[in-house]
Amino acid sequence: MYRRKKFKQFSSVETVAVSVYKCFFLSCRNYARGHKLGNLVTKDAFPRLKKVINDKNGEPFDPQPLLTLLACNVMATMCFGQNYELDDKEFRNILKFIQNFNESFGNGLLADVVPIFKYIPTYGLRAYKKNLNIWFSLIQSKIDGHKIKMQEGNVSDLVDDVLKIQAEAKAAGEDQADLLTDVNVRQVVADIFGAGIDTTVNTMNWCIAYMVNYPDVQTKVQKEIDDVIGQRLLTDKNKLPYCEAVIHEVMRIRTVLPLNVPHLTLEDTSVGGYNIPKGTQIWTNLWKLHMDEKYWMEPEQFRPERFLDEDGQALPKQDSFLPFSVGRRACVAEVLAKNEILLIFTCLFQQFTFLPAPGKEKPSLEPNFQALVTRCIPYEVVARERISGDSGT
Ligand code: HEM
């Protein structure tokens, strides 16, 4: 609601660019509600993942690439109407790209803090640009494929939606149609596809790591799933308060975007008595907010119950819990992401019990910060398929 009202305040100069943003927002909402996302995760993306996990035959594995397959398939279906198998060449390239991109980005580029380095082709900057170009070529090839399909009048996914808006603006001869160039379209699609994978994968990877470290919590999760939905596919939200509390606690204690993403002041302003000039780069410390003793008792403790009342029902959302940030530029896909994560989480613990790999340490819970994201140190686990009602631990 808030966002939709804000759209009306944009000037006509921004109308076309805003249309794309709105289109994305509406597409996300379209996916998040109803059965579309549910079907996509439970009937399509998850069964592929389940097969790959079953093929491990009880052998230890690193869940990260498998979670990437799942998240990538959700985003690829939503954006491009396509799906990958684990051994698809294109999916392997995406995995490689994500790894190279994160390594080249590291914990930020020198050019971000010392602007003159923008003009000096340091190794980091060159590697970063090279990776971006690989990513953009992939996205562009998808968009080009969609343009051909569009000529046949086929509008079925997010890229189609964005191209349709672009075509309509051009046909209407809107003065500002030039604002929505092919580069803008590519950038919007690349942002959406990129933003939707790493965040979801790392949140789920933390969920598995915590469940292996806290087997009693995993057992309670499974009991709630068995009691409420059994072997069915989850279709209703708000019926699994304990599972949601566990997800929230994971998102709090290992805030996946600890410093949010950088913003820039568009005018002189002040916050908390400090003057901030126009053009200042702003980082908001969500990690600190989530670990602040002012708001969270013993914040270092993993305690899902802090999100529940004494009857085990969800407490209202607290202002000090902002994994998706806040305000006009908060995560545009918040509703979609929350639903997607709950669906994946439910499927995983409905079907499997995750255990430490024999002879190995439990997954480390130490955060590893890279490319703006709080990641797990790579770990291996064993997944035991569940017979209904069996906690497997
Ligand atoms: C655990 C899941 C996720 C978390 C924690 C998360 C968190 C965030 C945060 C903190 C921001 C920055 C907000 C700001 O600038 O103040 C953001 C932006 C964004 N997110 Fe998410 N996100 C998640 C999943 C997703 C998914 C699944 C998608 C795509 C379907 C997505 C798309 C985006 C986009 C496009 C932006 C940029 C919005 C803008 O520039 O205004 N996110 N997200």
Tab-separated table of C-alpha atoms and ligand atoms in Angstrom:
chain	number	residue	atom	x	y	z
A	1	MET	CA	0.000	0.000	0.000
A	2	TYR	CA	2.693	2.367	1.122
A	3	ARG	CA	4.641	1.812	-2.073
A	4	ARG	CA	1.627	2.173	-4.322
A	5	LYS	CA	0.718	5.523	-2.793
A	6	LYS	CA	4.294	6.673	-3.260
A	7	PHE	CA	4.218	5.835	-6.964
A	8	LYS	CA	1.588	8.498	-7.478
A	9	GLN	CA	3.974	11.122	-6.206
A	10	PHE	CA	6.487	10.616	-9.000
A	11	SER	CA	6.670	13.298	-11.683
A	12	SER	CA	5.869	12.412	-15.291
A	13	VAL	CA	9.588	12.501	-16.068
A	14	GLU	CA	9.972	9.393	-13.959
A	15	THR	CA	6.805	7.654	-15.061
A	16	VAL	CA	8.337	5.066	-17.338
A	17	ALA	CA	11.140	4.068	-14.992
A	18	VAL	CA	8.631	3.866	-12.178
A	19	SER	CA	6.415	1.687	-14.350
A	20	VAL	CA	9.159	-0.913	-14.525
A	21	TYR	CA	9.605	-0.787	-10.800
A	22	LYS	CA	5.878	-1.023	-10.306
A	23	CYS	CA	5.727	-3.851	-12.803
A	24	PHE	CA	8.299	-5.729	-10.780
A	25	PHE	CA	6.445	-4.981	-7.575
A	26	LEU	CA	3.176	-6.215	-9.063
A	27	SER	CA	4.819	-9.299	-10.564
A	28	CYS	CA	6.298	-10.145	-7.172
A	29	ARG	CA	2.930	-9.711	-5.546
A	30	ASN	CA	1.344	-11.756	-8.260
A	31	TYR	CA	3.811	-14.558	-7.533
A	32	ALA	CA	3.719	-14.223	-3.774
A	33	ARG	CA	-0.028	-14.531	-3.468
A	34	GLY	CA	-2.240	-17.385	-4.422
A	35	HIS	CA	-0.861	-20.712	-5.549
A	36	LYS	CA	1.650	-19.550	-8.121
A	37	LEU	CA	4.675	-19.405	-5.833
A	38	GLY	CA	3.423	-22.421	-3.843
A	39	ASN	CA	3.184	-24.513	-6.977
A	40	LEU	CA	6.470	-23.250	-8.296
A	41	VAL	CA	8.357	-24.204	-5.119
A	42	THR	CA	6.555	-27.344	-4.012
A	43	LYS	CA	5.640	-28.953	-7.324
A	44	ASP	CA	8.533	-27.896	-9.483
A	45	ALA	CA	11.681	-26.520	-7.849
A	46	PHE	CA	11.638	-28.585	-4.631
A	47	PRO	CA	11.092	-32.028	-6.233
A	48	ARG	CA	14.205	-31.394	-8.350
A	49	LEU	CA	16.139	-30.588	-5.200
A	50	LYS	CA	14.705	-33.592	-3.385
A	51	LYS	CA	15.849	-35.913	-6.140
A	52	VAL	CA	19.372	-34.515	-6.011
A	53	ILE	CA	19.474	-34.891	-2.200
A	54	ASN	CA	18.129	-38.442	-2.419
A	55	ASP	CA	20.787	-39.242	-5.014
A	56	LYS	CA	23.399	-38.443	-2.343
A	57	ASN	CA	22.309	-41.709	-0.676
A	58	GLY	CA	23.151	-40.528	2.815
A	59	GLU	CA	26.598	-39.250	1.766
A	60	PRO	CA	27.676	-35.881	3.224
A	61	PHE	CA	27.155	-32.870	0.968
A	62	ASP	CA	27.394	-29.090	0.978
A	63	PRO	CA	23.807	-27.734	0.731
A	64	GLN	CA	24.826	-24.393	-0.779
A	65	PRO	CA	24.917	-25.367	-4.516
A	66	LEU	CA	21.670	-27.330	-4.130
A	67	LEU	CA	19.944	-24.382	-2.481
A	68	THR	CA	21.260	-22.219	-5.304
A	69	LEU	CA	19.644	-24.607	-7.808
A	70	LEU	CA	16.348	-24.224	-5.978
A	71	ALA	CA	16.457	-20.417	-5.628
A	72	CYS	CA	17.759	-20.046	-9.173
A	73	ASN	CA	14.886	-22.124	-10.520
A	74	VAL	CA	12.331	-20.022	-8.659
A	75	MET	CA	13.824	-16.794	-10.029
A	76	ALA	CA	14.442	-18.202	-13.525
A	77	THR	CA	10.826	-19.368	-13.796
A	78	MET	CA	9.515	-16.060	-12.538
A	79	CYS	CA	11.782	-13.930	-14.728
A	80	PHE	CA	12.343	-16.073	-17.832
A	81	GLY	CA	9.822	-18.913	-17.633
A	82	GLN	CA	12.580	-21.529	-17.566
A	83	ASN	CA	14.060	-24.160	-15.265
A	84	TYR	CA	17.468	-25.726	-14.714
A	85	GLU	CA	18.786	-29.145	-13.760
A	86	LEU	CA	21.893	-29.348	-11.571
A	87	ASP	CA	24.097	-30.425	-14.469
A	88	ASP	CA	22.801	-27.857	-17.006
A	89	LYS	CA	25.720	-26.008	-18.543
A	90	GLU	CA	23.986	-22.666	-18.080
A	91	PHE	CA	23.252	-23.360	-14.416
A	92	ARG	CA	26.910	-24.371	-13.883
A	93	ASN	CA	27.913	-21.049	-15.482
A	94	ILE	CA	25.590	-19.183	-13.132
A	95	LEU	CA	27.124	-20.945	-10.112
A	96	LYS	CA	30.595	-20.089	-11.385
A	97	PHE	CA	29.587	-16.519	-12.024
A	98	ILE	CA	28.157	-16.082	-8.499
A	99	GLN	CA	31.347	-17.479	-6.992
A	100	ASN	CA	33.640	-15.322	-9.166
A	101	PHE	CA	31.515	-12.252	-8.614
A	102	ASN	CA	31.560	-12.641	-4.839
A	103	GLU	CA	35.294	-13.235	-4.835
A	104	SER	CA	36.023	-10.222	-7.034
A	105	PHE	CA	33.732	-8.030	-4.951
A	106	GLY	CA	35.236	-9.280	-1.684
A	107	ASN	CA	34.306	-6.837	1.018
A	108	GLY	CA	33.973	-3.881	-1.302
A	109	LEU	CA	36.078	-2.165	-3.909
A	110	LEU	CA	38.605	0.517	-3.176
A	111	ALA	CA	36.775	2.703	-5.695
A	112	ASP	CA	33.737	2.709	-3.381
A	113	VAL	CA	35.606	4.588	-0.688
A	114	VAL	CA	38.302	6.408	-2.677
A	115	PRO	CA	36.474	7.623	-5.819
A	116	ILE	CA	39.662	8.356	-7.815
A	117	PHE	CA	40.227	4.578	-8.016
A	118	LYS	CA	37.199	4.430	-10.302
A	119	TYR	CA	39.500	5.658	-13.035
A	120	ILE	CA	42.423	3.381	-12.205
A	121	PRO	CA	42.056	-0.135	-13.607
A	122	THR	CA	43.072	-2.033	-10.479
A	123	TYR	CA	42.960	-5.834	-10.597
A	124	GLY	CA	39.821	-5.878	-8.380
A	125	LEU	CA	37.952	-3.403	-10.555
A	126	ARG	CA	38.874	-5.226	-13.769
A	127	ALA	CA	37.795	-8.602	-12.373
A	128	TYR	CA	34.557	-7.086	-11.089
A	129	LYS	CA	33.728	-5.480	-14.451
A	130	LYS	CA	34.609	-8.666	-16.328
A	131	ASN	CA	32.207	-10.656	-14.153
A	132	LEU	CA	29.463	-8.095	-14.527
A	133	ASN	CA	29.809	-8.238	-18.302
A	134	ILE	CA	29.431	-12.033	-18.223
A	135	TRP	CA	26.278	-11.632	-16.131
A	136	PHE	CA	24.865	-8.919	-18.397
A	137	SER	CA	25.513	-11.039	-21.520
A	138	LEU	CA	23.521	-13.904	-20.028
A	139	ILE	CA	20.616	-11.627	-19.076
A	140	GLN	CA	20.751	-9.895	-22.478
A	141	SER	CA	20.551	-13.247	-24.285
A	142	LYS	CA	17.387	-14.039	-22.292
A	143	ILE	CA	15.869	-10.662	-23.107
A	144	ASP	CA	16.676	-11.057	-26.822
A	145	GLY	CA	14.988	-14.469	-26.810
A	146	HIS	CA	11.942	-12.916	-25.173
A	147	LYS	CA	11.766	-10.118	-27.745
A	148	ILE	CA	11.305	-12.697	-30.500
A	149	LYS	CA	8.664	-14.519	-28.479
A	150	MET	CA	6.921	-11.210	-27.702
A	151	GLN	CA	6.341	-10.614	-31.384
A	152	GLU	CA	4.060	-13.612	-31.215
A	153	GLY	CA	2.121	-11.791	-28.465
A	154	ASN	CA	3.139	-14.175	-25.720
A	155	VAL	CA	3.331	-12.470	-22.282
A	156	SER	CA	4.007	-14.988	-19.566
A	157	ASP	CA	6.834	-13.900	-17.284
A	158	LEU	CA	8.504	-10.872	-15.782
A	159	VAL	CA	10.782	-10.122	-18.736
A	160	ASP	CA	7.707	-10.166	-20.993
A	161	ASP	CA	6.008	-7.715	-18.621
A	162	VAL	CA	8.926	-5.292	-18.659
A	163	LEU	CA	9.296	-5.503	-22.464
A	164	LYS	CA	5.582	-4.907	-22.853
A	165	ILE	CA	5.798	-1.706	-20.801
A	166	GLN	CA	8.760	-0.590	-22.899
A	167	ALA	CA	6.938	-1.318	-26.172
A	168	GLU	CA	3.765	0.460	-25.022
A	169	ALA	CA	5.731	3.555	-23.967
A	170	LYS	CA	7.431	3.648	-27.364
A	171	ALA	CA	4.164	3.150	-29.252
A	172	ALA	CA	2.463	5.912	-27.261
A	173	GLY	CA	5.352	8.193	-28.242
A	174	GLU	CA	5.766	9.206	-24.630
A	175	ASP	CA	8.436	11.897	-24.324
A	176	GLN	CA	10.166	9.917	-21.715
A	177	ALA	CA	10.095	6.531	-23.441
A	178	ASP	CA	13.822	6.997	-23.937
A	179	LEU	CA	14.222	6.662	-20.178
A	180	LEU	CA	13.435	2.987	-20.505
A	181	THR	CA	16.289	1.983	-22.754
A	182	ASP	CA	17.393	-1.573	-23.470
A	183	VAL	CA	20.180	-1.016	-20.928
A	184	ASN	CA	17.583	-0.083	-18.265
A	185	VAL	CA	15.593	-3.215	-19.038
A	186	ARG	CA	18.691	-5.387	-18.762
A	187	GLN	CA	19.706	-3.704	-15.507
A	188	VAL	CA	16.278	-4.147	-13.915
A	189	VAL	CA	16.134	-7.837	-14.808
A	190	ALA	CA	19.755	-8.400	-13.685
A	191	ASP	CA	19.003	-6.689	-10.341
A	192	ILE	CA	15.914	-8.739	-9.692
A	193	PHE	CA	17.465	-12.041	-10.682
A	194	GLY	CA	20.660	-11.299	-8.745
A	195	ALA	CA	19.008	-9.876	-5.613
A	196	GLY	CA	16.672	-12.840	-5.327
A	197	ILE	CA	19.237	-15.643	-5.285
A	198	ASP	CA	22.094	-14.903	-2.890
A	199	THR	CA	19.798	-13.568	-0.137
A	200	THR	CA	17.471	-16.587	-0.226
A	201	VAL	CA	20.260	-19.167	-0.548
A	202	ASN	CA	22.257	-17.794	2.359
A	203	THR	CA	19.192	-17.488	4.594
A	204	MET	CA	18.339	-21.144	3.905
A	205	ASN	CA	21.947	-22.238	4.347
A	206	TRP	CA	21.941	-20.607	7.804
A	207	CYS	CA	18.635	-22.329	8.591
A	208	ILE	CA	20.157	-25.765	7.900
A	209	ALA	CA	23.349	-24.903	9.826
A	210	TYR	CA	21.314	-23.816	12.867
A	211	MET	CA	18.993	-26.820	12.726
A	212	VAL	CA	21.972	-29.191	12.734
A	213	ASN	CA	23.460	-27.332	15.689
A	214	TYR	CA	20.121	-27.231	17.541
A	215	PRO	CA	18.569	-30.679	16.934
A	216	ASP	CA	15.887	-30.062	19.599
A	217	VAL	CA	14.698	-27.044	17.593
A	218	GLN	CA	14.731	-29.121	14.404
A	219	THR	CA	12.578	-31.766	16.140
A	220	LYS	CA	10.070	-29.100	17.244
A	221	VAL	CA	9.968	-27.710	13.706
A	222	GLN	CA	9.227	-31.172	12.331
A	223	LYS	CA	6.595	-31.833	14.954
A	224	GLU	CA	4.763	-28.627	14.066
A	225	ILE	CA	4.942	-29.472	10.367
A	226	ASP	CA	3.669	-33.024	10.998
A	227	ASP	CA	0.858	-31.833	13.277
A	228	VAL	CA	-0.338	-28.989	11.088
A	229	ILE	CA	0.264	-30.019	7.510
A	230	GLY	CA	1.483	-33.621	7.638
A	231	GLN	CA	2.596	-34.716	4.179
A	232	ARG	CA	0.488	-32.108	2.358
A	233	LEU	CA	2.059	-29.152	0.629
A	234	LEU	CA	1.900	-25.941	2.603
A	235	THR	CA	-0.695	-23.583	1.187
A	236	ASP	CA	-1.662	-21.371	4.118
A	237	LYS	CA	0.588	-18.937	5.928
A	238	ASN	CA	0.308	-18.189	9.646
A	239	LYS	CA	-0.358	-21.796	10.550
A	240	LEU	CA	3.230	-22.595	11.475
A	241	PRO	CA	4.170	-20.005	14.116
A	242	TYR	CA	7.120	-21.991	15.453
A	243	CYS	CA	8.639	-22.513	11.987
A	244	GLU	CA	8.211	-18.806	11.223
A	245	ALA	CA	9.781	-17.905	14.590
A	246	VAL	CA	12.790	-20.092	13.761
A	247	ILE	CA	13.188	-18.417	10.361
A	248	HIS	CA	12.908	-14.967	11.972
A	249	GLU	CA	15.471	-15.853	14.606
A	250	VAL	CA	17.883	-17.068	11.913
A	251	MET	CA	17.310	-13.833	9.961
A	252	ARG	CA	17.964	-11.820	13.115
A	253	ILE	CA	21.036	-13.580	14.442
A	254	ARG	CA	22.694	-13.898	11.022
A	255	THR	CA	21.328	-10.816	9.225
A	256	VAL	CA	21.979	-11.699	5.625
A	257	LEU	CA	22.572	-8.088	4.507
A	258	PRO	CA	24.257	-6.794	7.690
A	259	LEU	CA	24.966	-3.301	6.380
A	260	ASN	CA	21.921	-3.182	4.112
A	261	VAL	CA	22.917	-1.815	0.690
A	262	PRO	CA	24.503	1.618	0.276
A	263	HIS	CA	22.289	4.651	-0.226
A	264	LEU	CA	23.119	8.240	-1.223
A	265	THR	CA	21.536	11.389	0.204
A	266	LEU	CA	19.780	13.358	-2.532
A	267	GLU	CA	19.757	16.552	-0.479
A	268	ASP	CA	21.256	18.018	2.697
A	269	THR	CA	19.617	16.406	5.678
A	270	SER	CA	20.156	15.567	9.335
A	271	VAL	CA	19.742	12.414	11.417
A	272	GLY	CA	19.920	12.273	15.212
A	273	GLY	CA	21.418	15.768	15.337
A	274	TYR	CA	24.143	15.024	12.744
A	275	ASN	CA	24.194	17.056	9.536
A	276	ILE	CA	24.587	14.925	6.440
A	277	PRO	CA	25.367	16.773	3.217
A	278	LYS	CA	23.836	15.912	-0.143
A	279	GLY	CA	25.766	13.149	-1.933
A	280	THR	CA	26.910	11.314	1.211
A	281	GLN	CA	27.056	7.537	1.044
A	282	ILE	CA	24.931	6.014	3.815
A	283	TRP	CA	25.215	2.517	5.272
A	284	THR	CA	22.671	1.389	7.852
A	285	ASN	CA	23.844	-1.173	10.367
A	286	LEU	CA	21.061	-3.775	10.468
A	287	TRP	CA	23.384	-6.235	12.209
A	288	LYS	CA	23.809	-3.874	15.148
A	289	LEU	CA	20.043	-3.322	15.308
A	290	HIS	CA	19.457	-7.087	15.450
A	291	MET	CA	22.117	-7.621	18.122
A	292	ASP	CA	21.305	-4.606	20.279
A	293	GLU	CA	20.686	-5.507	23.923
A	294	LYS	CA	18.322	-2.552	24.126
A	295	TYR	CA	15.853	-4.519	22.000
A	296	TRP	CA	16.885	-8.172	22.343
A	297	MET	CA	17.592	-10.000	25.575
A	298	GLU	CA	20.848	-11.968	25.261
A	299	PRO	CA	21.045	-11.290	21.528
A	300	GLU	CA	23.885	-13.779	20.976
A	301	GLN	CA	21.597	-16.637	22.034
A	302	PHE	CA	19.644	-18.520	19.359
A	303	ARG	CA	16.133	-18.433	20.797
A	304	PRO	CA	13.170	-18.627	18.357
A	305	GLU	CA	10.725	-18.233	21.282
A	306	ARG	CA	11.540	-14.519	21.409
A	307	PHE	CA	9.208	-14.128	18.402
A	308	LEU	CA	6.333	-15.954	20.166
A	309	ASP	CA	3.910	-15.139	22.978
A	310	GLU	CA	3.337	-17.508	25.888
A	311	ASP	CA	0.665	-19.373	23.874
A	312	GLY	CA	3.178	-20.061	21.132
A	313	GLN	CA	1.545	-17.590	18.737
A	314	ALA	CA	3.478	-15.039	16.664
A	315	LEU	CA	4.094	-11.704	18.381
A	316	PRO	CA	3.436	-8.572	16.310
A	317	LYS	CA	6.430	-7.492	14.220
A	318	GLN	CA	8.933	-5.456	16.186
A	319	ASP	CA	10.411	-2.216	14.834
A	320	SER	CA	13.865	-3.498	15.766
A	321	PHE	CA	13.555	-6.419	13.326
A	322	LEU	CA	14.374	-5.164	9.826
A	323	PRO	CA	16.040	-7.851	7.687
A	324	PHE	CA	14.351	-6.360	4.610
A	325	SER	CA	15.188	-2.763	5.639
A	326	VAL	CA	12.461	-0.136	5.836
A	327	GLY	CA	10.915	2.744	3.898
A	328	ARG	CA	10.475	3.433	0.237
A	329	ARG	CA	13.533	1.455	-0.868
A	330	ALA	CA	13.030	-1.532	1.431
A	331	CYS	CA	13.263	-4.925	-0.295
A	332	VAL	CA	10.719	-4.773	-3.065
A	333	ALA	CA	10.189	-8.532	-2.824
A	334	GLU	CA	9.732	-8.797	0.947
A	335	VAL	CA	6.400	-10.612	0.789
A	336	LEU	CA	7.552	-12.920	-1.969
A	337	ALA	CA	10.825	-13.689	-0.172
A	338	LYS	CA	9.122	-14.444	3.150
A	339	ASN	CA	6.646	-16.792	1.497
A	340	GLU	CA	9.349	-18.437	-0.590
A	341	ILE	CA	11.590	-19.048	2.425
A	342	LEU	CA	8.740	-20.477	4.502
A	343	LEU	CA	7.803	-22.808	1.636
A	344	ILE	CA	11.361	-24.027	1.120
A	345	PHE	CA	11.922	-24.394	4.863
A	346	THR	CA	8.726	-26.416	5.288
A	347	CYS	CA	9.509	-28.695	2.342
A	348	LEU	CA	13.070	-29.329	3.571
A	349	PHE	CA	12.164	-30.276	7.141
A	350	GLN	CA	8.984	-32.086	6.164
A	351	GLN	CA	11.015	-34.399	3.944
A	352	PHE	CA	14.452	-34.569	5.592
A	353	THR	CA	16.294	-34.533	8.867
A	354	PHE	CA	19.651	-32.799	8.611
A	355	LEU	CA	22.485	-34.258	10.676
A	356	PRO	CA	26.194	-33.546	11.135
A	357	ALA	CA	28.411	-35.369	8.636
A	358	PRO	CA	29.949	-38.396	10.398
A	359	GLY	CA	33.425	-37.693	11.700
A	360	LYS	CA	33.115	-33.971	10.994
A	361	GLU	CA	32.413	-30.921	13.121
A	362	LYS	CA	28.885	-29.523	13.144
A	363	PRO	CA	28.486	-26.579	10.715
A	364	SER	CA	30.259	-23.527	12.066
A	365	LEU	CA	27.961	-20.684	13.107
A	366	GLU	CA	30.732	-18.114	12.672
A	367	PRO	CA	29.696	-15.493	10.113
A	368	ASN	CA	31.744	-15.092	6.973
A	369	PHE	CA	31.173	-11.668	5.376
A	370	GLN	CA	31.638	-11.453	1.642
A	371	ALA	CA	30.144	-9.219	-1.055
A	372	LEU	CA	27.799	-7.494	1.438
A	373	VAL	CA	26.302	-10.830	2.519
A	374	THR	CA	26.679	-12.819	5.772
A	375	ARG	CA	27.588	-16.315	4.582
A	376	CYS	CA	28.242	-19.636	6.269
A	377	ILE	CA	31.732	-21.067	6.218
A	378	PRO	CA	31.183	-23.961	3.750
A	379	TYR	CA	30.042	-27.085	5.599
A	380	GLU	CA	28.789	-30.595	4.938
A	381	VAL	CA	25.762	-32.352	6.369
A	382	VAL	CA	23.867	-35.582	5.870
A	383	ALA	CA	20.167	-35.541	4.947
A	384	ARG	CA	18.069	-38.490	6.111
A	385	GLU	CA	14.743	-38.871	4.354
A	386	ARG	CA	11.916	-38.807	6.884
A	387	ILE	CA	9.183	-41.275	7.371
A	388	SER	CA	6.248	-39.159	8.600
A	389	GLY	CA	6.531	-38.456	12.321
A	390	ASP	CA	10.207	-39.471	12.509
A	391	SER	CA	12.532	-36.774	13.773
A	392	GLY	CA	15.521	-38.832	12.609
A	393	THR	CA	17.805	-37.207	15.171
B	1	HEM	C1	15.958	-13.470	2.661
B	1	HEM	C2	15.555	-12.852	1.592
B	1	HEM	C3	15.815	-11.389	1.329
B	1	HEM	C4	16.312	-10.414	2.155
B	1	HEM	C5	16.750	-10.539	3.612
B	1	HEM	C6	16.327	-9.186	1.373
B	1	HEM	C7	16.766	-7.972	1.864
B	1	HEM	C8	16.877	-6.834	1.098
B	1	HEM	C9	17.409	-5.581	1.591
B	1	HEM	C10	17.897	-5.318	3.016
B	1	HEM	C11	17.388	-4.718	0.553
B	1	HEM	C12	17.897	-3.285	0.550
B	1	HEM	C13	16.824	-2.339	1.014
B	1	HEM	C14	17.331	-0.929	1.101
B	1	HEM	O1	18.003	-0.477	0.172
B	1	HEM	O2	17.052	-0.260	2.117
B	1	HEM	C15	16.844	-5.403	-0.604
B	1	HEM	C16	16.638	-4.837	-1.840
B	1	HEM	C17	16.148	-5.506	-2.929
B	1	HEM	N1	15.698	-6.796	-2.970
B	1	HEM	FE1	15.655	-8.083	-1.396
B	1	HEM	N2	15.862	-9.439	0.110
B	1	HEM	C18	15.530	-10.774	0.040
B	1	HEM	C19	15.017	-11.441	-1.050
B	1	HEM	C20	14.755	-10.869	-2.273
B	1	HEM	C21	14.165	-11.568	-3.397
B	1	HEM	C22	13.720	-13.042	-3.387
B	1	HEM	C23	14.122	-10.672	-4.427
B	1	HEM	C24	13.608	-10.855	-5.837
B	1	HEM	C25	12.602	-11.591	-6.165
B	1	HEM	C26	14.671	-9.422	-3.949
B	1	HEM	C27	14.781	-8.275	-4.704
B	1	HEM	C28	15.299	-7.076	-4.238
B	1	HEM	C29	15.488	-5.899	-5.097
B	1	HEM	C30	15.175	-5.781	-6.589
B	1	HEM	C31	16.010	-4.903	-4.259
B	1	HEM	C32	16.371	-3.494	-4.635
B	1	HEM	C33	15.168	-2.615	-4.318
B	1	HEM	C34	15.440	-1.153	-4.548
B	1	HEM	O3	16.494	-0.797	-5.046
B	1	HEM	O4	14.593	-0.367	-4.191
B	1	HEM	N3	15.034	-9.575	-2.637
B	1	HEM	N4	16.530	-6.698	-0.233
